[in-house]
Amino acid sequence: MQVGNKSYRVETDIPEQVPVFPLSGALLLPGAQLPLNIFEPRYLSMLDDAMSSDRLIGVIQPALVDTKTGKGPVEDLCRVGCLGRITSFAETGDGRYVITLGGVCRFRIGEELVQERKPYRICRISPFLGDLEAGDEGKEVDRKALLESFRAYLEANDLEADWSSVERASTESLVNSLSMMSPYGPAEKQALLEADNLKIRAETLIAITEIALARDSDDHGPVLQ
């Protein structure tokens, strides 16, 4: 995996512990880009430290709440997140940082490290090493079905897209970009993150979109002709 000027190929390229940035509804995927506007003091401190070391932070969602019981698990973080490298960094002059993270690989949290010197959280992680391998997963994706689903969603919501750019995008880029841009909730975003491979992620995205379209049709009457 090449992210910015750095290559990540083997397990030793990934640190055993990383600062984590809990962010509900946010999705970072390997090989994709996530822009962020940082203003909380503890995360400004986290970025200062990351910029002076390996530029890596982990993006992870707070633990999902069971909609039936209203309760989450004992742990207050999801177990799987995505490691990101800071590939662009700018100061705004009013105390904020505007950054872009490039997705490196997904990880599973092992444990949170007890430490008092830092205002942010640090966790020991186990990386998904398969994300670092170059492959051609796009061949397994039903690109036609994905585009049909995307087109139906746009039409149902009176939205437009630059179809020339969409057609030129690689299948991997298309699946991951649509997953990250999708307007779905934290549970759906986590399902897309944890999908075993690109094919399953695409199928999950199509299924979520079809459910959303069906729900909108039930709520507002027929949407698509």
Tab-separated table of C-alpha atoms in Angstrom:
chain	number	residue	atom	x	y	z
A	1	MET	CA	0.000	0.000	0.000
A	2	GLN	CA	1.453	3.331	-1.086
A	3	VAL	CA	0.087	6.317	0.847
A	4	GLY	CA	1.653	9.660	0.091
A	5	ASN	CA	5.422	9.249	0.120
A	6	LYS	CA	5.370	6.133	2.301
A	7	SER	CA	5.011	2.468	1.397
A	8	TYR	CA	3.411	-0.016	3.785
A	9	ARG	CA	4.127	-3.595	2.738
A	10	VAL	CA	4.666	-5.805	5.766
A	11	GLU	CA	3.584	-6.026	9.391
A	12	THR	CA	6.698	-4.269	10.672
A	13	ASP	CA	5.720	-1.175	8.671
A	14	ILE	CA	2.714	-0.764	10.973
A	15	PRO	CA	3.230	0.455	14.559
A	16	GLU	CA	1.982	-1.723	17.383
A	17	GLN	CA	0.228	1.201	19.063
A	18	VAL	CA	-1.434	4.271	17.574
A	19	PRO	CA	-3.380	7.319	18.730
A	20	VAL	CA	-7.073	6.877	17.940
A	21	PHE	CA	-9.583	9.483	16.808
A	22	PRO	CA	-13.185	8.423	17.648
A	23	LEU	CA	-15.464	9.879	14.994
A	24	SER	CA	-19.085	8.802	14.606
A	25	GLY	CA	-20.372	8.318	11.068
A	26	ALA	CA	-16.930	8.749	9.507
A	27	LEU	CA	-15.506	6.099	7.214
A	28	LEU	CA	-11.905	5.787	6.065
A	29	LEU	CA	-10.964	2.891	3.807
A	30	PRO	CA	-7.563	1.647	2.620
A	31	GLY	CA	-6.370	3.603	-0.401
A	32	ALA	CA	-9.019	6.312	0.003
A	33	GLN	CA	-8.792	9.923	1.189
A	34	LEU	CA	-10.637	11.507	4.121
A	35	PRO	CA	-10.533	15.303	4.677
A	36	LEU	CA	-10.932	16.437	8.291
A	37	ASN	CA	-11.284	19.751	10.106
A	38	ILE	CA	-9.694	19.446	13.559
A	39	PHE	CA	-10.387	21.940	16.353
A	40	GLU	CA	-10.603	20.132	19.714
A	41	PRO	CA	-7.470	20.797	21.791
A	42	ARG	CA	-6.791	17.119	22.554
A	43	TYR	CA	-6.876	16.219	18.871
A	44	LEU	CA	-4.770	19.228	17.932
A	45	SER	CA	-2.230	17.801	20.362
A	46	MET	CA	-2.610	14.370	18.778
A	47	LEU	CA	-1.877	15.796	15.336
A	48	ASP	CA	1.144	17.730	16.608
A	49	ASP	CA	2.569	14.474	17.939
A	50	ALA	CA	1.683	12.509	14.801
A	51	MET	CA	3.287	15.092	12.529
A	52	SER	CA	6.498	14.868	14.543
A	53	SER	CA	6.604	11.065	14.307
A	54	ASP	CA	5.079	8.663	11.771
A	55	ARG	CA	2.026	10.740	10.697
A	56	LEU	CA	-0.312	7.851	11.556
A	57	ILE	CA	-3.592	7.984	13.465
A	58	GLY	CA	-6.435	5.505	13.761
A	59	VAL	CA	-9.948	6.556	12.781
A	60	ILE	CA	-12.594	4.579	14.631
A	61	GLN	CA	-16.245	4.976	15.523
A	62	PRO	CA	-17.630	5.119	19.047
A	63	ALA	CA	-19.348	1.868	19.977
A	64	LEU	CA	-22.650	1.370	18.210
A	65	VAL	CA	-25.759	1.459	20.367
A	66	ASP	CA	-28.328	-1.327	20.194
A	67	THR	CA	-31.432	0.399	18.844
A	68	LYS	CA	-33.695	-2.011	20.746
A	69	THR	CA	-32.142	-1.622	24.173
A	70	GLY	CA	-30.573	1.807	23.803
A	71	LYS	CA	-27.351	0.407	25.215
A	72	GLY	CA	-23.913	-0.161	23.775
A	73	PRO	CA	-21.298	-2.723	24.764
A	74	VAL	CA	-19.055	-2.213	27.754
A	75	GLU	CA	-16.282	-0.926	25.509
A	76	ASP	CA	-17.005	2.531	24.150
A	77	LEU	CA	-15.239	2.058	20.816
A	78	CYS	CA	-15.964	-0.187	17.854
A	79	ARG	CA	-13.424	-2.966	17.585
A	80	VAL	CA	-12.387	-2.242	13.985
A	81	GLY	CA	-11.074	1.033	12.583
A	82	CYS	CA	-8.772	2.210	9.789
A	83	LEU	CA	-5.254	3.536	10.062
A	84	GLY	CA	-4.646	6.775	8.205
A	85	ARG	CA	-1.514	8.675	7.208
A	86	ILE	CA	-1.597	12.472	7.201
A	87	THR	CA	-0.922	13.314	3.552
A	88	SER	CA	-1.784	17.003	3.702
A	89	PHE	CA	-1.727	19.433	6.600
A	90	ALA	CA	-2.620	23.113	6.884
A	91	GLU	CA	-3.076	25.597	9.709
A	92	THR	CA	-6.040	27.947	9.340
A	93	GLY	CA	-4.803	30.770	11.558
A	94	ASP	CA	-7.802	30.508	13.879
A	95	GLY	CA	-6.647	27.479	15.870
A	96	ARG	CA	-7.787	24.718	13.514
A	97	TYR	CA	-5.935	22.156	11.417
A	98	VAL	CA	-7.268	21.049	8.041
A	99	ILE	CA	-5.841	17.683	7.078
A	100	THR	CA	-6.307	14.812	4.671
A	101	LEU	CA	-5.840	11.229	5.764
A	102	GLY	CA	-4.845	8.524	3.319
A	103	GLY	CA	-6.167	5.102	4.292
A	104	VAL	CA	-3.417	2.560	5.007
A	105	CYS	CA	-5.126	-0.534	6.406
A	106	ARG	CA	-7.877	-1.565	8.753
A	107	PHE	CA	-7.046	-2.651	12.273
A	108	ARG	CA	-8.604	-4.388	15.242
A	109	ILE	CA	-8.170	-2.893	18.696
A	110	GLY	CA	-6.345	-5.144	21.117
A	111	GLU	CA	-6.372	-2.970	24.204
A	112	GLU	CA	-6.318	0.645	25.240
A	113	LEU	CA	-3.064	1.706	26.862
A	114	VAL	CA	-3.226	3.376	30.235
A	115	GLN	CA	-1.300	6.636	30.050
A	116	GLU	CA	-1.614	10.000	31.741
A	117	ARG	CA	0.717	12.263	29.801
A	118	LYS	CA	-1.369	12.551	26.662
A	119	PRO	CA	-4.877	14.087	26.415
A	120	TYR	CA	-5.897	11.656	23.656
A	121	ARG	CA	-6.308	7.886	23.601
A	122	ILE	CA	-3.728	5.350	22.450
A	123	CYS	CA	-4.512	1.734	21.584
A	124	ARG	CA	-2.567	-1.387	20.760
A	125	ILE	CA	-3.722	-2.676	17.383
A	126	SER	CA	-3.594	-5.697	15.092
A	127	PRO	CA	-3.519	-4.642	11.408
A	128	PHE	CA	-5.447	-6.316	8.610
A	129	LEU	CA	-2.333	-7.262	6.638
A	130	GLY	CA	-4.328	-8.264	3.571
A	131	ASP	CA	-5.129	-4.576	3.028
A	132	LEU	CA	-1.440	-3.925	2.345
A	133	GLU	CA	-1.257	-6.378	-0.541
A	134	ALA	CA	-1.627	-5.201	-4.105
A	135	GLY	CA	-4.431	-7.049	-5.843
A	136	ASP	CA	-7.121	-6.825	-8.466
A	137	GLU	CA	-10.270	-7.339	-6.425
A	138	GLY	CA	-12.219	-5.133	-8.822
A	139	LYS	CA	-12.683	-8.044	-11.226
A	140	GLU	CA	-14.968	-9.754	-8.713
A	141	VAL	CA	-17.278	-6.739	-8.301
A	142	ASP	CA	-20.549	-6.444	-10.190
A	143	ARG	CA	-19.768	-2.927	-11.381
A	144	LYS	CA	-22.940	-2.711	-13.464
A	145	ALA	CA	-25.171	-3.463	-10.465
A	146	LEU	CA	-23.259	-0.948	-8.354
A	147	LEU	CA	-23.703	1.811	-10.928
A	148	GLU	CA	-27.386	0.994	-11.380
A	149	SER	CA	-27.883	1.256	-7.628
A	150	PHE	CA	-25.987	4.551	-7.516
A	151	ARG	CA	-28.005	5.950	-10.418
A	152	ALA	CA	-31.303	4.940	-8.784
A	153	TYR	CA	-30.303	6.659	-5.548
A	154	LEU	CA	-29.374	9.857	-7.386
A	155	GLU	CA	-32.628	9.893	-9.347
A	156	ALA	CA	-34.710	9.238	-6.227
A	157	ASN	CA	-33.080	12.172	-4.464
A	158	ASP	CA	-32.897	14.583	-7.443
A	159	LEU	CA	-29.102	14.521	-7.423
A	160	GLU	CA	-26.597	14.560	-10.261
A	161	ALA	CA	-23.136	13.111	-10.762
A	162	ASP	CA	-20.224	13.631	-13.116
A	163	TRP	CA	-20.761	10.400	-14.985
A	164	SER	CA	-17.672	10.794	-17.167
A	165	SER	CA	-15.528	10.768	-14.004
A	166	VAL	CA	-17.526	7.874	-12.561
A	167	GLU	CA	-16.999	5.788	-15.698
A	168	ARG	CA	-13.237	6.464	-15.662
A	169	ALA	CA	-12.760	5.528	-11.990
A	170	SER	CA	-11.289	2.144	-11.171
A	171	THR	CA	-13.719	-0.301	-9.597
A	172	GLU	CA	-11.829	-0.257	-6.296
A	173	SER	CA	-11.848	3.533	-6.193
A	174	LEU	CA	-15.527	3.594	-7.121
A	175	VAL	CA	-16.605	1.147	-4.419
A	176	ASN	CA	-14.586	2.825	-1.691
A	177	SER	CA	-15.483	6.378	-2.705
A	178	LEU	CA	-19.210	5.609	-2.849
A	179	SER	CA	-18.995	3.826	0.512
A	180	MET	CA	-17.318	6.816	2.151
A	181	MET	CA	-19.612	9.382	0.519
A	182	SER	CA	-22.803	7.461	1.243
A	183	PRO	CA	-25.238	9.290	3.560
A	184	TYR	CA	-25.919	6.272	5.749
A	185	GLY	CA	-25.610	5.958	9.515
A	186	PRO	CA	-22.830	4.686	11.776
A	187	ALA	CA	-24.001	1.046	11.729
A	188	GLU	CA	-24.054	0.951	7.932
A	189	LYS	CA	-20.648	2.657	7.724
A	190	GLN	CA	-19.201	0.104	10.138
A	191	ALA	CA	-20.619	-2.743	8.066
A	192	LEU	CA	-18.947	-1.306	4.967
A	193	LEU	CA	-15.654	-0.964	6.835
A	194	GLU	CA	-15.712	-4.527	8.142
A	195	ALA	CA	-16.666	-6.155	4.820
A	196	ASP	CA	-14.187	-8.975	4.164
A	197	ASN	CA	-13.276	-7.839	0.654
A	198	LEU	CA	-14.167	-5.357	-2.083
A	199	LYS	CA	-16.829	-7.630	-3.600
A	200	ILE	CA	-18.655	-7.991	-0.280
A	201	ARG	CA	-18.310	-4.245	0.367
A	202	ALA	CA	-19.913	-3.493	-2.997
A	203	GLU	CA	-22.719	-5.994	-2.340
A	204	THR	CA	-23.268	-4.502	1.121
A	205	LEU	CA	-23.457	-0.989	-0.330
A	206	ILE	CA	-25.957	-2.105	-2.968
A	207	ALA	CA	-28.112	-3.837	-0.338
A	208	ILE	CA	-28.070	-0.789	1.975
A	209	THR	CA	-29.006	1.471	-0.925
A	210	GLU	CA	-31.869	-0.793	-2.016
A	211	ILE	CA	-33.208	-0.828	1.548
A	212	ALA	CA	-33.022	2.981	1.689
A	213	LEU	CA	-34.843	3.297	-1.645
A	214	ALA	CA	-37.541	0.848	-0.565
A	215	ARG	CA	-38.028	2.698	2.713
A	216	ASP	CA	-38.308	6.035	0.931
A	217	SER	CA	-40.793	4.523	-1.496
A	218	ASP	CA	-42.944	3.248	1.398
A	219	ASP	CA	-42.788	6.618	3.164
A	220	HIS	CA	-43.469	8.854	0.206
A	221	GLY	CA	-45.111	6.668	-2.401
A	222	PRO	CA	-43.464	5.427	-5.599
A	223	VAL	CA	-40.182	7.209	-6.226
A	224	LEU	CA	-38.774	5.440	-9.272
A	225	GLN	CA	-40.697	4.848	-12.480
